Each structure stands twice: as structure tokens, then as C-alpha cells.
């Protein structure tokens, strides 16, 4: 299937999504959000896909934000829908039990930074730039920035970035915990694929259930979360991959996960 605003490539056990409006710095318009929703649904239902990488087409941008030519038409009613739809698509992506990695290859501003934050982890090129410049447009972040940024970098840093609209480098983004790792620009995709393949080589149930439990930590109290973890731990103890992993360790050989 081909898309107007995305490139979707299914590799053996992972999928690559490129935001593909390079002449508009991959700005997130309504069409792109709809196509992203479609692709997320495909990934949800495809058991062969165990991880997802999202990056941007072209040399300059991951995504330079919501498309300002569409945003400009919002009023106090349609603005709510504008925000809710983006939040719905990003949340659906975030809720995948498959690993979702943002490979941030350039500008990740506004909605672009928010999309990266909805991914489970963020790898960045040394040329990447991050920021929530919505204040410059007289608006607030609308695709989760006020909620996910403080969770990642702390409340004070989130307020500093959001109320000033300043743009920070990949290195600074790593220092504050917004990105996991920074790679030389030309190595970003290869290094991201290498990491994804490492994860795919582990026991499937271990990876999926780890992500699931970690996601539940945002909803549950510590006591309930620990109870939930114990239940899932038990479930994973019942899998062939667990038997193989522990047996391989005791036999001093690499595990052969199915
Ligand atoms: N929405 C719509 N179009 C956008 C866009 C956005 N968020 N960001 C960039 N573009 C478009 C530009 O309008 C331009 O289109 P044009 O060639 O038809 O005029 C094209 O992408 C290239 O952008 P340009 O501004 O020429 O690139 P630059 O390298 O000089 O500047 C940025 C890069 C990211 C600093 C600048 O594009 C920018 O400030 N973008 C808006 C960022 C923003 O406020 N995002 C939050 C939105 S809520």
C-alpha cells in the first residue's frame, strides 16, 4: 500500500515509517495523521512486526510541527478537535506493545517533538534540534507536550522550554533526558536498526510484557503496579522462551528464542 505523506516499509520483523513531506519539513497535516493512524492499525494487527522505527524524509527534519497552514484555521471549537485527533493517533502509537523508536534526524519541533515523545525511546542525529515553539504562534502545545515533556525532563525544564519556545541541540536534549542516545547523523538509521534487531533477538513475550508493565506504571499505584507485574511475571514464566532462556544460561550456550 502506498501513502501520500508517509513511506511505510515492512522489513522482516520490524517496520520503518518515514514522515514524508520533506518540502514542508514533514509538517504534520491532517492527511499525514490519518495515514499514520492507518499504519498504526496495520502494525497493531501484524504479528510479524515486533518493533517500529519512525524517522523523517529529507536531510533537515524529523517533523517541524503541526502544519501551521491548517492550524491557522482553528477556532475555539475546532481547536479542541485538532488537538484531540493528534492526541488519539499518538496515544494509539504509544500504546503498542511493540517497541516504538523515534530516529530523530533533524528538526523535532512542536508536534514533531510531541510525536517523538509519544515513541517509547528516542535516538537522535547530532544534527537534530528539539523544541516546543508554540508560544511563538500564540498557542500552547496540543499533541501532548504539556503532559509528556514534564514526565521526561521534569517540571521545571518542561516549563522553561514550553514558555520560552527555545530550541535545543541533540546533546542538550540528551543531557535533560529527552533523548536516549545521540549518533553521528549518517549513522542514525543503521544504529537504530542495530538496536531494534538486538531487541528482536530477545524473547518475544519478555519484550512485549516488559513494555506492557512499564506502560501500566503510569496508571497504577506502586502497590497495584507490583501486583500487576507479579501476575505478568508468572504468565511469562509459563512460556517456552522462558524455559529456553534459563536452560541456555545453565548450559552455558546462547538462547535460541522462538
Ligand atoms: N507547518 C507548515 N509548514 C512548515 C512548517 C510547519 N510547522 N515548518 C516548516 N514549514 C514549511 C515552510 O513554510 C517552508 O515552506 P515553503 O518553502 O513553501 O515556504 C518549508 O517548510 C521549509 O521551511 P523553511 O522555514 O524555509 O526552513 P528553514 O530551514 O528556514 O527553517 C524552521 C526551519 C524549522 C526553523 C522553520 O521552518 C520553522 O520555524 N517552522 C515552524 C516551526 C514551528 O513553529 N512548529 C510548531 C508548529 S505548532
GROMACS .gro file of C-alpha atoms in nm, residues 5-7 15-29 32-33 36 52-67 90 93 100-132 143 168 170 178-179 185 188-189 192:
model
   81
    5UNK     CA    1   0.259   1.162   0.323
    6UNK     CA    2   0.437   0.855   0.464
    7UNK     CA    3   0.672   0.586   0.348
   15UNK     CA    4   0.853  -0.164   1.033
   16UNK     CA    5   1.003   0.165   0.920
   17UNK     CA    6   0.784   0.473   0.889
   18UNK     CA    7   0.924   0.786   0.724
   19UNK     CA    8   0.722   1.106   0.761
   20UNK     CA    9   0.734   1.216   0.400
   21UNK     CA   10   0.664   1.581   0.329
   22UNK     CA   11   1.026   1.693   0.307
   23UNK     CA   12   0.947   2.017   0.118
   24UNK     CA   13   0.736   2.119   0.423
   25UNK     CA   14   0.989   1.980   0.674
   26UNK     CA   15   0.748   1.688   0.731
   27UNK     CA   16   0.493   1.916   0.899
   28UNK     CA   17   0.209   1.706   1.038
   29UNK     CA   18  -0.104   1.782   0.838
   32UNK     CA   19  -0.042   1.261   0.749
   33UNK     CA   20  -0.215   1.198   1.083
   36UNK     CA   21  -0.024   0.742   1.047
   52UNK     CA   22   0.865   0.023   1.475
   53UNK     CA   23   1.109   0.297   1.377
   54UNK     CA   24   0.978   0.644   1.289
   55UNK     CA   25   1.201   0.893   1.112
   56UNK     CA   26   1.172   1.185   0.872
   57UNK     CA   27   1.239   1.202   0.500
   58UNK     CA   28   1.491   1.452   0.370
   59UNK     CA   29   1.801   1.596   0.530
   60UNK     CA   30   1.654   1.862   0.756
   61UNK     CA   31   1.361   1.746   0.961
   62UNK     CA   32   1.200   1.472   1.164
   63UNK     CA   33   0.890   1.695   1.173
   64UNK     CA   34   0.877   2.074   1.214
   65UNK     CA   35   0.542   2.060   1.393
   66UNK     CA   36   0.175   2.062   1.314
   67UNK     CA   37   0.106   2.211   0.972
   90UNK     CA   38  -0.008   0.946   1.912
   93UNK     CA   39   0.108   0.455   1.869
  100UNK     CA   40   0.844   0.217   1.909
  101UNK     CA   41   1.164   0.412   1.842
  102UNK     CA   42   1.191   0.767   1.709
  103UNK     CA   43   1.502   0.814   1.496
  104UNK     CA   44   1.513   1.194   1.508
  105UNK     CA   45   1.709   1.304   1.203
  106UNK     CA   46   1.661   1.684   1.218
  107UNK     CA   47   1.410   1.938   1.347
  108UNK     CA   48   1.166   1.788   1.601
  109UNK     CA   49   0.960   2.093   1.685
  110UNK     CA   50   0.612   2.132   1.829
  111UNK     CA   51   0.408   1.832   1.711
  112UNK     CA   52   0.732   1.675   1.583
  113UNK     CA   53   0.882   1.681   1.932
  114UNK     CA   54   0.548   1.555   2.068
  115UNK     CA   55   0.545   1.266   1.820
  116UNK     CA   56   0.900   1.175   1.924
  117UNK     CA   57   0.790   1.185   2.289
  118UNK     CA   58   0.498   0.950   2.217
  119UNK     CA   59   0.753   0.695   2.094
  120UNK     CA   60   0.893   0.464   2.362
  121UNK     CA   61   1.252   0.577   2.309
  122UNK     CA   62   1.429   0.847   2.110
  123UNK     CA   63   1.758   0.820   1.925
  124UNK     CA   64   1.883   1.142   1.767
  125UNK     CA   65   2.124   1.251   1.499
  126UNK     CA   66   2.385   1.500   1.618
  127UNK     CA   67   2.212   1.747   1.383
  128UNK     CA   68   1.870   1.708   1.549
  129UNK     CA   69   1.704   2.004   1.718
  130UNK     CA   70   1.421   1.990   1.969
  131UNK     CA   71   1.171   2.241   2.097
  132UNK     CA   72   0.813   2.338   2.166
  143UNK     CA   73  -0.030   1.697   2.091
  168UNK     CA   74   1.788   2.292   2.194
  170UNK     CA   75   2.059   1.692   2.044
  178UNK     CA   76   1.460   1.393   2.629
  179UNK     CA   77   1.661   1.157   2.408
  185UNK     CA   78   2.392   1.197   1.155
  188UNK     CA   79   2.143   0.724   1.291
  189UNK     CA   80   1.927   0.480   1.096
  192UNK     CA   81   1.866   0.242   1.534
   0.00000   0.00000   0.00000
